[in-house]
XYZ file of C-alpha atoms in Angstrom:
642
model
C -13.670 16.047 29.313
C -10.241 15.144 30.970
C -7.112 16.872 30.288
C -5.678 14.396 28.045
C -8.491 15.030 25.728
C -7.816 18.723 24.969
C -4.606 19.203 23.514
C -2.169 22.855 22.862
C -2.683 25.485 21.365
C 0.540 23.992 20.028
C 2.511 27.612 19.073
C 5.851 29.132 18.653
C 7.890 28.848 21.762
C 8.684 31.822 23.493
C 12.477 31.652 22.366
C 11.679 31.003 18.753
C 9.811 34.350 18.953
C 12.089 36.597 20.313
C 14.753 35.098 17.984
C 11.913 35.841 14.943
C 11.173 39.189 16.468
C 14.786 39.947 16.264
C 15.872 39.000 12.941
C 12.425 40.634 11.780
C 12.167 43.904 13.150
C 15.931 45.267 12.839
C 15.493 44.386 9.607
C 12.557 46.193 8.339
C 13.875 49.538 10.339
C 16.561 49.492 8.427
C 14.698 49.206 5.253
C 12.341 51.728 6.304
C 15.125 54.146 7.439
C 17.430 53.579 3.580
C 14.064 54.335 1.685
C 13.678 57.390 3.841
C 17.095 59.051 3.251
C 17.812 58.175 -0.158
C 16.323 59.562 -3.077
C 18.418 58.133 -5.807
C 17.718 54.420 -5.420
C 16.293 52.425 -8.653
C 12.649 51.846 -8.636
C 13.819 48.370 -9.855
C 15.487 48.510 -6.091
C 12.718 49.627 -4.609
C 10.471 47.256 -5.221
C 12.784 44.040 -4.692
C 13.574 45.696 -1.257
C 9.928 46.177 -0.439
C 9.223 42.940 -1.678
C 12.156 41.300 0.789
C 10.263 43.130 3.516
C 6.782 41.960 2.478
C 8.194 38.683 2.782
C 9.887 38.691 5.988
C 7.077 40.642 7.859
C 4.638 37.737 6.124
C 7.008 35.135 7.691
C 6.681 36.322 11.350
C 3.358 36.709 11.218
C 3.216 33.752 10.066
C 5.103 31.948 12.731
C 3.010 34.317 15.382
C -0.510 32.931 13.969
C 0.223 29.342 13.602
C -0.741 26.530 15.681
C -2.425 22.962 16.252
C -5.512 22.898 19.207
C -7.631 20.406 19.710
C -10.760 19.632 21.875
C -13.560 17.101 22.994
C -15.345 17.955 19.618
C -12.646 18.787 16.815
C -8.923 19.466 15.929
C -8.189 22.421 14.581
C -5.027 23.906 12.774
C -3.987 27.744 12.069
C -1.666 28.901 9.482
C -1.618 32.557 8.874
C -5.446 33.884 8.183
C -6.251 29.989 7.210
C -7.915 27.470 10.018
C -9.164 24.134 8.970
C -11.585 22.185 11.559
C -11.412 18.521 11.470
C -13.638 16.468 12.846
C -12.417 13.650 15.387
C -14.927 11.262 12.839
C -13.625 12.331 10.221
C -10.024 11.651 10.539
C -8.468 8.421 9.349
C -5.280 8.370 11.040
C -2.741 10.522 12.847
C 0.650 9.462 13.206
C 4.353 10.864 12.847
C 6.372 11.230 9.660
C 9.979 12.021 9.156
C 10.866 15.158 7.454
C 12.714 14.948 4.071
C 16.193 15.940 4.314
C 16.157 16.473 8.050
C 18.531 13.393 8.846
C 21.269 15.821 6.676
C 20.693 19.026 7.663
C 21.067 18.712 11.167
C 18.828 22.238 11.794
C 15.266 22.247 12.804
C 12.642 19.486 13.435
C 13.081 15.853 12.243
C 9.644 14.795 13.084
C 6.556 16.102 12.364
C 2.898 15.057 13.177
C 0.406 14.588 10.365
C -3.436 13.833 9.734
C -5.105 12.203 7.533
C -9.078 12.741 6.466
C -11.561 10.655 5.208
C -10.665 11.368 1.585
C -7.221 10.569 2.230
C -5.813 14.697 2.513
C -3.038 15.090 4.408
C -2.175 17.680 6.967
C 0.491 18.807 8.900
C -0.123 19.704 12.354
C 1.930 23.033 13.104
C 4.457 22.951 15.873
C 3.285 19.435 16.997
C 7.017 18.490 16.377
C 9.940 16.863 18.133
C 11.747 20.275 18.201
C 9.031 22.238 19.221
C 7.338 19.502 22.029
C 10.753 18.901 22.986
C 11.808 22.054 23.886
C 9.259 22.430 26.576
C 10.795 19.385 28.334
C 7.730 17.183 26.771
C 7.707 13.476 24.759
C 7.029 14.462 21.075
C 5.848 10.507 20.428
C 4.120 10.517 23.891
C 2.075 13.560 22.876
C 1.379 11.973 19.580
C 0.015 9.343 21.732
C -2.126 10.711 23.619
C -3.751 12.674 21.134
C -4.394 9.372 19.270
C -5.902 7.873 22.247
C -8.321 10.701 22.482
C -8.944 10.344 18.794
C -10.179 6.771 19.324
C -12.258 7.726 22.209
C -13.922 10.755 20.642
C -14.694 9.207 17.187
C -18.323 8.956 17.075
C -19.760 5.343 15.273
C -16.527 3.939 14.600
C -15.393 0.710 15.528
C -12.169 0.336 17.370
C -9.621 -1.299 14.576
C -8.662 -4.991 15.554
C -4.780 -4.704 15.142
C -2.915 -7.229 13.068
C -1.224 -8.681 15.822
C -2.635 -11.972 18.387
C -1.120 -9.617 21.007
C -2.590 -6.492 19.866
C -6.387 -8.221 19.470
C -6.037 -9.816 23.052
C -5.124 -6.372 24.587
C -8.102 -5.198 22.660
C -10.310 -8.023 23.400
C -9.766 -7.495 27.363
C -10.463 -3.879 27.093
C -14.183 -4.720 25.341
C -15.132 -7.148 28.159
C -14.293 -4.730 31.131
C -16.734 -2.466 29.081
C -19.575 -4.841 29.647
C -20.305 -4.467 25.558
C -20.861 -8.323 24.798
C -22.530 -7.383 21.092
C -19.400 -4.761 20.392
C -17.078 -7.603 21.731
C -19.014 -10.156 19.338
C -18.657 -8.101 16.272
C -14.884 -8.146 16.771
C -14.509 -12.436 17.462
C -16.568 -13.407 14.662
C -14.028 -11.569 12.360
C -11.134 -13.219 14.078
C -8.981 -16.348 12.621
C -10.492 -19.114 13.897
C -8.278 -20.705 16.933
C -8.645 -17.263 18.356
C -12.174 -16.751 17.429
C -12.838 -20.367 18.946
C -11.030 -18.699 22.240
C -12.109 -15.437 22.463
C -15.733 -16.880 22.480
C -15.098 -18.140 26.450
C -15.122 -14.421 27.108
C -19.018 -14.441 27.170
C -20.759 -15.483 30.279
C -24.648 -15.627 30.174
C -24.629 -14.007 26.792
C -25.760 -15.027 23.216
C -26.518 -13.466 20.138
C -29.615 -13.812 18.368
C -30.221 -14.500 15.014
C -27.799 -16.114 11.926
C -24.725 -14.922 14.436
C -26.251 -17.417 17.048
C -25.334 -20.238 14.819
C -21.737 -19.550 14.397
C -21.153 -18.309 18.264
C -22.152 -21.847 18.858
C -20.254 -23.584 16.257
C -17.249 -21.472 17.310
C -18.279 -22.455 21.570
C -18.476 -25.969 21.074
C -14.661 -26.156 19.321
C -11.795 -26.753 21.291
C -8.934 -24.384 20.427
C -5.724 -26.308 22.058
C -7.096 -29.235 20.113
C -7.475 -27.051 16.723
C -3.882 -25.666 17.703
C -2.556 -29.175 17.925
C -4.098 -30.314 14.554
C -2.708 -26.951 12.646
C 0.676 -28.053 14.323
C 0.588 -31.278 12.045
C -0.334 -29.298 8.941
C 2.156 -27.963 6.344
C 1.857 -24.727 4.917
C 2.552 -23.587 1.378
C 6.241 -22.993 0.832
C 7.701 -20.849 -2.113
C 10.704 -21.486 -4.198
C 13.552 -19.777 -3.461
C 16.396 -18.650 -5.623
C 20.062 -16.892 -4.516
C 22.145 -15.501 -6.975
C 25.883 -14.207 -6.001
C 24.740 -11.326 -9.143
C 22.382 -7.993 -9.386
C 19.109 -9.082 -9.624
C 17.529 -6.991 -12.168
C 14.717 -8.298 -13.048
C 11.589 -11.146 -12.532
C 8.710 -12.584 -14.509
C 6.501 -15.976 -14.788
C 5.934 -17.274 -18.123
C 1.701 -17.606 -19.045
C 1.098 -20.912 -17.126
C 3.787 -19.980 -14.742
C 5.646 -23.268 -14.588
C 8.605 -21.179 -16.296
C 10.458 -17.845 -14.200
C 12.892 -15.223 -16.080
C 15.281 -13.857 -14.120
C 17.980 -11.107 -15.479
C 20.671 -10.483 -13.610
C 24.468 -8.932 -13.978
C 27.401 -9.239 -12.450
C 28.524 -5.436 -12.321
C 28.030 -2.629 -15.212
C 30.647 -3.870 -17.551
C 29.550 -7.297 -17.837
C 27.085 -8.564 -19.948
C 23.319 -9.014 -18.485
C 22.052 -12.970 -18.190
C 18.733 -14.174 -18.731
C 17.947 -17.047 -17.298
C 14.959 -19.226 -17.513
C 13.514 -21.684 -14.962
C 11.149 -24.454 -15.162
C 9.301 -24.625 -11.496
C 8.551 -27.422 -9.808
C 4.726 -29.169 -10.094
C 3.196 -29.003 -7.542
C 3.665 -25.568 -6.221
C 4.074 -25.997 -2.531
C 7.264 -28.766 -2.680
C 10.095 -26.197 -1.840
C 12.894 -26.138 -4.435
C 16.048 -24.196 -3.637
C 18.188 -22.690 -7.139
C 16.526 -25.347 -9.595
C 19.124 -25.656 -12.749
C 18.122 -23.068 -15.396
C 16.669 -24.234 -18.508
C 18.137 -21.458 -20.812
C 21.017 -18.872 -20.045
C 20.795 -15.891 -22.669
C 23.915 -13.072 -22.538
C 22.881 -9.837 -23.578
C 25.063 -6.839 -23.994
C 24.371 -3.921 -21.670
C 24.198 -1.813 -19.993
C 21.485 -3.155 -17.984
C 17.974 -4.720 -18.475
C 14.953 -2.578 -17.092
C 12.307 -4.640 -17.973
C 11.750 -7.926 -18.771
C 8.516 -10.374 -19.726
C 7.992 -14.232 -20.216
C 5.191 -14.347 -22.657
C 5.327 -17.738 -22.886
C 6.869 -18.324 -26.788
C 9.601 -15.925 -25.915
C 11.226 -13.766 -23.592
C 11.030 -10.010 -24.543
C 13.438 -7.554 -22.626
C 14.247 -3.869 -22.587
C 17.689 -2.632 -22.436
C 18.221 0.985 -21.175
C 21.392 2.573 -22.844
C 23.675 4.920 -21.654
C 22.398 7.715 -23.870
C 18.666 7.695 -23.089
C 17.780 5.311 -25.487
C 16.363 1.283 -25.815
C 16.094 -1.630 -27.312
C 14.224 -4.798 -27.352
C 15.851 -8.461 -27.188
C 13.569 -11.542 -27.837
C 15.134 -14.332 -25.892
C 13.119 -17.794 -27.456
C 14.798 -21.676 -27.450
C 18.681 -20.697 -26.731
C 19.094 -17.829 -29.532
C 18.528 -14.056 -28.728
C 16.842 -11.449 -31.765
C 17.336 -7.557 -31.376
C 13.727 -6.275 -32.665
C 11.974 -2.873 -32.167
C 15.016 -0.837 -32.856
C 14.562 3.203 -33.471
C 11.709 2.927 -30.534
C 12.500 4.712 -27.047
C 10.114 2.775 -25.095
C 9.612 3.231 -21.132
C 8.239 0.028 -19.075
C 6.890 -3.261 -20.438
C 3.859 -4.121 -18.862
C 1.813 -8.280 -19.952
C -1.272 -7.259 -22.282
C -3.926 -9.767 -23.928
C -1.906 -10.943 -26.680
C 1.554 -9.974 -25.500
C 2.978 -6.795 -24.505
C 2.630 -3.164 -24.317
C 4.908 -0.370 -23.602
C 4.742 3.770 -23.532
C 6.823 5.618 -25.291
C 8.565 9.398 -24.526
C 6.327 10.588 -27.342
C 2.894 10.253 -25.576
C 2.216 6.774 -27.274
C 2.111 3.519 -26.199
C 3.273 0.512 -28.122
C 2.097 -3.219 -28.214
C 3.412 -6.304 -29.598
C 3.572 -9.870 -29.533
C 5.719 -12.957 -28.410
C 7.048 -13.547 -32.424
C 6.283 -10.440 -34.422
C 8.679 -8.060 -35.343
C 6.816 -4.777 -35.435
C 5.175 -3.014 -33.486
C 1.664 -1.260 -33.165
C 1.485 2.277 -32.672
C -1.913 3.903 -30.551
C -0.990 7.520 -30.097
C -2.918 9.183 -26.764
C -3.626 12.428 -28.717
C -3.736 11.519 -31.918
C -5.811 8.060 -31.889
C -7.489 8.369 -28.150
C -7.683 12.690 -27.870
C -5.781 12.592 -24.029
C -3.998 15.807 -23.918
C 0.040 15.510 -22.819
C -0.640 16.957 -19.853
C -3.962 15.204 -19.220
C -2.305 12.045 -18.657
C 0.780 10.655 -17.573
C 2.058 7.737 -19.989
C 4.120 6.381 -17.010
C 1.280 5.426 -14.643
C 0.393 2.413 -16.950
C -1.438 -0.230 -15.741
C -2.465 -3.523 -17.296
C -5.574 -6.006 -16.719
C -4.779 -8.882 -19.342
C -7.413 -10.920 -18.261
C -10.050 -8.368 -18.951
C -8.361 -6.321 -21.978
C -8.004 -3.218 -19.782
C -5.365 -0.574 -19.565
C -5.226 2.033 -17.552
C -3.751 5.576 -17.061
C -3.495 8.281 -14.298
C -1.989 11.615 -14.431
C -4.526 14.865 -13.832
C -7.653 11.995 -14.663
C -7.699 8.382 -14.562
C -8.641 6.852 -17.742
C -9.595 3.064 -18.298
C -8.838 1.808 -21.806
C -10.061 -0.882 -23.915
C -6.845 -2.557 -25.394
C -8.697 -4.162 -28.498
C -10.565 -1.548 -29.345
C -8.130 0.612 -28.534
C -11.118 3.169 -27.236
C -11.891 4.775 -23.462
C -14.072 3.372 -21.421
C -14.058 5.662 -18.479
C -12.847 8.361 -17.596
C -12.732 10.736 -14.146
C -11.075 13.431 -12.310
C -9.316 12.636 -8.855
C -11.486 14.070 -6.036
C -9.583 17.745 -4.528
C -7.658 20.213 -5.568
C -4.868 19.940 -7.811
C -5.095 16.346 -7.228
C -2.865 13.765 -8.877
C -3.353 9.745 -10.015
C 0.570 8.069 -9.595
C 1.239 4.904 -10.618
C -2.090 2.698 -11.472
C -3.052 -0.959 -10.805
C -6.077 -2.945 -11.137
C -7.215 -4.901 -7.303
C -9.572 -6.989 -8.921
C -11.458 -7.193 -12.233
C -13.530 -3.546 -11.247
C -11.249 -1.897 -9.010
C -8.857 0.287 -9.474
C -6.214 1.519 -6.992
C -3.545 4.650 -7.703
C -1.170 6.788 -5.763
C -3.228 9.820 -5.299
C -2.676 13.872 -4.080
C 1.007 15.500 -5.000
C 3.899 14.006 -4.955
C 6.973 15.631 -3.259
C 10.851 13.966 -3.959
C 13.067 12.961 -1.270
C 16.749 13.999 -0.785
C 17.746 11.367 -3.387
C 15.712 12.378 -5.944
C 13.254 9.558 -6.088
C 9.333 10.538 -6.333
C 6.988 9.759 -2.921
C 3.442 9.688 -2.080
C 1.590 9.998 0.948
C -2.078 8.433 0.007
C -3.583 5.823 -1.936
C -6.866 6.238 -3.285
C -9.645 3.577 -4.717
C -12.033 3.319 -7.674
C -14.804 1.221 -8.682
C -15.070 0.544 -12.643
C -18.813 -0.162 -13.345
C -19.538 -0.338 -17.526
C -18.265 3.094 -18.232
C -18.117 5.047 -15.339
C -15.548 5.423 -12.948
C -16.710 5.946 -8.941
C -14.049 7.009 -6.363
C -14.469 5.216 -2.958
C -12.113 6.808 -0.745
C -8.533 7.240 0.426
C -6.233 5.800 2.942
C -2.492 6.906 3.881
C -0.158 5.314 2.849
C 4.057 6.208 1.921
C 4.819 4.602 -1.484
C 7.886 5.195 -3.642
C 8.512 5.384 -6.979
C 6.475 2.981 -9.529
C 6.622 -0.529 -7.972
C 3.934 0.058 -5.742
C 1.376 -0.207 -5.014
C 1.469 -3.646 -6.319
C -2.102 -5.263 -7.913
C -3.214 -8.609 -6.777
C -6.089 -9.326 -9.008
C -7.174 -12.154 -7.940
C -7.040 -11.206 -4.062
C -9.085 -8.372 -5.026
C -5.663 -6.323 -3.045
C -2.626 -4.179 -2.715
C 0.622 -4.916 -1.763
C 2.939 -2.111 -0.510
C 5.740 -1.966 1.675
C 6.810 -0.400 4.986
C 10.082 0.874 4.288
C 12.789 2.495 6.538
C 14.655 5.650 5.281
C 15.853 4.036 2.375
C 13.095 2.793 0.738
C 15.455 1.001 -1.997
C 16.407 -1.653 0.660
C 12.913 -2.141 0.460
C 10.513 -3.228 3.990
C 8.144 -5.366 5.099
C 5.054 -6.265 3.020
C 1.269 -4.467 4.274
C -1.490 -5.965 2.033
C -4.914 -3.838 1.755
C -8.661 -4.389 0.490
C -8.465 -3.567 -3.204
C -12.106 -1.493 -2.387
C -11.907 -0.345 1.313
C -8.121 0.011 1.419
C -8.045 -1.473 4.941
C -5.263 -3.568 6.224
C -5.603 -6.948 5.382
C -3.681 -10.248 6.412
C -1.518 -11.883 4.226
C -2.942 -14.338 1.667
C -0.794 -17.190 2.523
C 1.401 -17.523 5.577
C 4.641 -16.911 3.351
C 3.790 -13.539 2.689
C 2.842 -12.750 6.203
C 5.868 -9.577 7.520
C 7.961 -10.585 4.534
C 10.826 -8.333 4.972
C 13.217 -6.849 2.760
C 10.970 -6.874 -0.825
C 11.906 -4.505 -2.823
C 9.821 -5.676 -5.810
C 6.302 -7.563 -6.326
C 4.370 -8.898 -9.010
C 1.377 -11.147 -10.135
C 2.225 -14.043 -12.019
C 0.045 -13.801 -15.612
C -2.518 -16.722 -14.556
C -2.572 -14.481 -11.103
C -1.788 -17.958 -9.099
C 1.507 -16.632 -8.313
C 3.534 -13.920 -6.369
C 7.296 -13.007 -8.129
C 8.965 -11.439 -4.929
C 12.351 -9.646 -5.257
C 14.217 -9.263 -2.205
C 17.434 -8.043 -0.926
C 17.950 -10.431 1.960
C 22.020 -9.781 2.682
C 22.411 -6.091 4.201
C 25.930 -6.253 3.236
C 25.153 -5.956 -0.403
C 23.689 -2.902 -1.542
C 21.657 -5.020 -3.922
C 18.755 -7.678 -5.363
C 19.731 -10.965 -4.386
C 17.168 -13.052 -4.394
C 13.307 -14.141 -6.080
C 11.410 -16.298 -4.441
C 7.705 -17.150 -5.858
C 4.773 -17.512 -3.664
C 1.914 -19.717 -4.551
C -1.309 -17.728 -4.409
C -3.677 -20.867 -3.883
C -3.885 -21.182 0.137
C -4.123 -24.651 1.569
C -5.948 -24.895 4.521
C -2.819 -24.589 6.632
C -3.120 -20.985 5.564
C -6.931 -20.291 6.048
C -6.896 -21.052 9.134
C -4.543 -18.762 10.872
C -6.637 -15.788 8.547
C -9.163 -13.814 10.047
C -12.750 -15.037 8.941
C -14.380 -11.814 8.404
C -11.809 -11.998 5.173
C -12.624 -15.125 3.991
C -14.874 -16.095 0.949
C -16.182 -19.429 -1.050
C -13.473 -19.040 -3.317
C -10.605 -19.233 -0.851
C -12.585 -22.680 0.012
C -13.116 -24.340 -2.839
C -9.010 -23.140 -3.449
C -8.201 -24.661 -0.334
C -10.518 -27.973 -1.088
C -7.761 -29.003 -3.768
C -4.746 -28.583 -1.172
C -6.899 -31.892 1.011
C -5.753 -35.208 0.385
C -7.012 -38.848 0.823
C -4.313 -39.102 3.297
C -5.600 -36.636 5.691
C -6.440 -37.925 9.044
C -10.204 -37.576 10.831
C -9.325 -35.097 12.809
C -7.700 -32.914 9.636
C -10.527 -33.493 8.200
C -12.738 -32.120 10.659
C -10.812 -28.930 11.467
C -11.349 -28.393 7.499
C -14.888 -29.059 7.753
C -15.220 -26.350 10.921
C -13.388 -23.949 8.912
C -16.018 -24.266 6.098
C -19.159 -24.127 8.228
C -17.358 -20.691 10.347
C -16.524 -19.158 7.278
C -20.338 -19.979 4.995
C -22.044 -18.885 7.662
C -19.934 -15.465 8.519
C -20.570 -14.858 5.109
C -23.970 -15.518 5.458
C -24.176 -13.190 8.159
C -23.168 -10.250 5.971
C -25.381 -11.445 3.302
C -28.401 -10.790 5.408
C -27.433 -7.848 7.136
C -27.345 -8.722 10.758
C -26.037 -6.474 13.696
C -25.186 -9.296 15.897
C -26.580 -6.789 18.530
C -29.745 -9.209 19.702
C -28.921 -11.736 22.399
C -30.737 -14.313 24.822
C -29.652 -15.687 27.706
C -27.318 -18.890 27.655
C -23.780 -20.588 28.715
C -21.079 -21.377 26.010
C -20.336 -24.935 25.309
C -23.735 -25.758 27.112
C -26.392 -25.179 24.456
C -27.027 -27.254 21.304
């Protein structure tokens, strides 16, 4: 084991001690000495006195015990008569998070190193901080890296991760081949995009593997990627529409079909709230930039906080000033106030229109034209306890007929029926579901662990956690880290089967740059068309209701402390987008959407860069289907073999 794999024991420094020591021990003499001379004191004194002492003796033991060690075989941490021992194979990631509040108060560490298990628990590593590091004349983030590096070394059975970047999988790439590990190297290019799959392949000299892989290593060694790069040069990607408003952006939604948007916006508090409506262009894909709007609506305020197409009308929620709502039904030019007496919270699409929750523990659906609505109580009608669940986590599968609910158990509910049909406590602890979405017809994904606020108030998590809905049982598959805020995100792409979140800076309401993850594994995933991919400054995301369609919110001008702009993303990749995703993510759906984007027009050469990109991807798929290592290999030259 070399040095750089056995890290602290990361402790108090030896100034921070003698400054504990003497604040501590004074102060205890002099307790000790006042109880011993005085007779007359309270008892009620006593025992807050003694209890101040208890507490300040606790706190330098305390800061005398604690540490973060770490060798060829675990990492350990110590805080007062509590270790924890985590395996290097069991940890998921390690990395460094700001400390809430630090930026402000100007004392003590403003960076702090954290770990993250298998099952998604987080844990801070004591003293591994820029204070503490930096005091012994150390680099906090260079320590941090290091110990990461040792953590990818020491894992045992884990595949290195293929980074995100063409850069980052190069670097990677290189480092496989100088370890002589062609089938480790193969599993790696065969999950690549294909131009750099088709290019990585040159990397192996004398070396095959055996079996279905063999088939696609020589489908991928007889292409030729500056001719594929060429070809992708002359191809045109899908392109959203795009539209800039000088207002607040408050709000977003696509109509059932989406060929209509909503968008509500306001010019400052004391101006009325517009709805507008907008008819997209067909196809999706021909760029449009601030199409006229069909309907304007004005609506008194203060401000919209929800809003939904549902196709016959538009329904919107006003927040007043005094805690309370209303509804507005915006249909063909004229606007209906509907719903009054109801405080209703956020408006989410159900099967046969809407449904909202309500600050009595209720939630409340309706429908494009009615003008009542339906009552299901959660304790009276469905027996959830008030603090069982939390109304606010809503989530909504229209396709299906699902709702669901988190809080201290997840619940899945069956909006016709209006029964549960699963049901199960978060793994850990004192563990909490946040906000809920459904990743794909039987997943579920949720904010999970305890949430914490920042300086401003606002509500963050550190993990997300995935289920698996199968008939009426709920099974949790595991946890990854990841910072959300508030209740936009995660957001659910159904019919990616993913999550969208966002990277944020430290103001998460200027929003950040979009990650997407498996709905199921929770591993980073590429973007689903090029648009999306490092989309910066989103501050909102949502599925259209036919789920062929991103709504983005953005706030693109950093001057403006505000929305400014929606833009909506066609869901349907063309080829042009397939091709610069990696295959190991690709499926028969994503062909057969990208078949429709081909034309009669396409050239020979188009069309046999689509037809490589269909045999790469069926037989990578078939690959998985049967279970092959890839490890088996014969002798053999790329580009030479039939």
């Amino acid at each position: 084991m070399t040095y750089h794999e056995r890290f602290g024991p990361y402790r108090i420094s030896d100034r921070m001690f003698v400054l504990v020591a003497v604040a501590t021990v004074p102060s205890v003499g002099v307790l000790i000495a006042a109880f011993a001379s005085l007779d007359d004191i309270h008892p009620a004194i006593r025992v807050t006195v003694g209890i101040a002492g208890a507490v300040l003796v606790t706190l330098a033991l305390w800061a005398m015990r604690s540490s973060t060690s770490a060798d060829e075989k675990q990492l350990r941490t110590t805080m007062l008569w509590r270790s924890r021992h985590i395996q290097w194979s069991d940890i998921q990631d390690i990395r460094i998070e700001q400390l809430p509040g630090a930026q402000y108060s100007g004392m003590g560490a403003s960076e702090q190193a954290v770990v993250y298990d298998r099952q998604g628990r987080r844990t801070t590593l004591p003293y591994l901080d820029n204070l503490n590091v930096g005091r012994g004349g150390r680099s906090f983030a260079g320590e941090v890296r290091a110990l990461r590096d040792a953590w990818d070394r020491l894992r045992e059975g884990d595949r290195p991760p293929m980074p995100a970047t063409s850069a980052g999988r190069s670097e990677l790439l290189g480092r496989l081949a100088e370890m002589s590990d062609p089938a480790e190297l193969w599993r790696l290019v065969r999950d690549l995009p294909l131009i750099e799959a088709a290019t990585a392949v040159r990397r192996f000299e004398g070396w095959r593997p055996d079996g279905p892989d063999q088939t696609l290593f020589d489908q991928l060694s007889r292409a030729d990627p500056e001719r594929l790069r060429a070809i992708l040069g002359r191809l045109t990607p899908t392109v959203p529409v795009r539209l800039a408003f000088d207002d607040i952006v408050l709000s977003a939604a696509l109509a059932p079909g989406e060929r209509r948007l909503a968008v509500a916006t306001m010019a400052d508090v004391e101006a009325p709230n517009i709805v507008h409506e907008y008819v997209l262009p067909t196809p999706m894909g021909a760029r449009a930039d601030s199409p006229d709007p069909r309907w304007t609506y004005e609506i008194d305020g203060p401000w919209v906080t929800d809003l939904l197409h549902l196709g016959d009308a538009i329904v919107v929620r006003i927040e007043e000033f005094m805690g309370g709502t209303r509804l507005v039904r915006c249909a063909d030019g004229a606007t209906e106030v509907f719903g009054r007496g109801v405080e209703l919270g956020r408006l989410l699409h159900a099967r046969e229109g809407f449904v909202g929750v309500t600050h009595n523990h209720a939630l409340m659906f309706g429908s494009p034209r009615g003008a009542t609505l339906r009552r299901v109580g959660l304790g009276t009608d469905l027996g959830l306890g008030a603090r069982e669940v939390n109304p606010w986590t809503l989530a909504s599968e229209p396709g299906g007929g699902r709702l669901a609910l988190g809080g201290r158990t997840l619940v899945v509910l069956d909006e016709r029926a209006g029964a549960i049909i699963a049901r199960v406590t978060p793994p850990g602890r004192r563990t909490l579901v946040g906000q809920v979405v459904f990743a794909g017809p039987d997943r579920l994904v949720a904010q999970l662990g305890r949430p914490w606020r920042d300086v401003r108030g606002a509500i963050c998590w550190d993990t997300l956690g995935s289920w698996r809905l199968r008939g009426d049982s709920l099974t949790y598959e595991g946890a990854a880290p990841e910072a959300t805020w508030g209740s936009m995100w995660p957001a659910g792409i159904v019919s990616q089967r993913r999550v969208a979140t966002v990277q944020h800076g430290p103001k998460p309401v200027d929003g950040g740059t979009l990650r997407f993850r498996d709905g199921g594994t929770l591993r980073l995933s590429g973007a689903p068309v090029n648009s999306l991919a490092d989309l910066n400054r989103v501050t909102a995301l949502a599925e259209g209701p036919d789920q062929r369609e991103l709504v983005v919110t953005r706030r693109l001008r950093p001057d403006l402390d505000r929305d400014d702009t929606v833009e909506v993303h066609p869901l349907r990749a063309g080829y042009a987008d397939l091709i610069p995703r990696p295959l190991g993510e690709l499926g028969e759906a994503d062909l057969a959407d990208a078949a429709e984007s081909a034309t009669a027009g396409d050239s020979p050469a188009v069309r046999d860069l689509y037809a490589l990109l269909d045999a790469c991807v069926r037989q990578r798929r078939r690959i998985d289907t049967t279970g092959d290592t890839g490890v088996g290999f014969r002798p053999g030259v790329p580009g030479q073999h039939g």
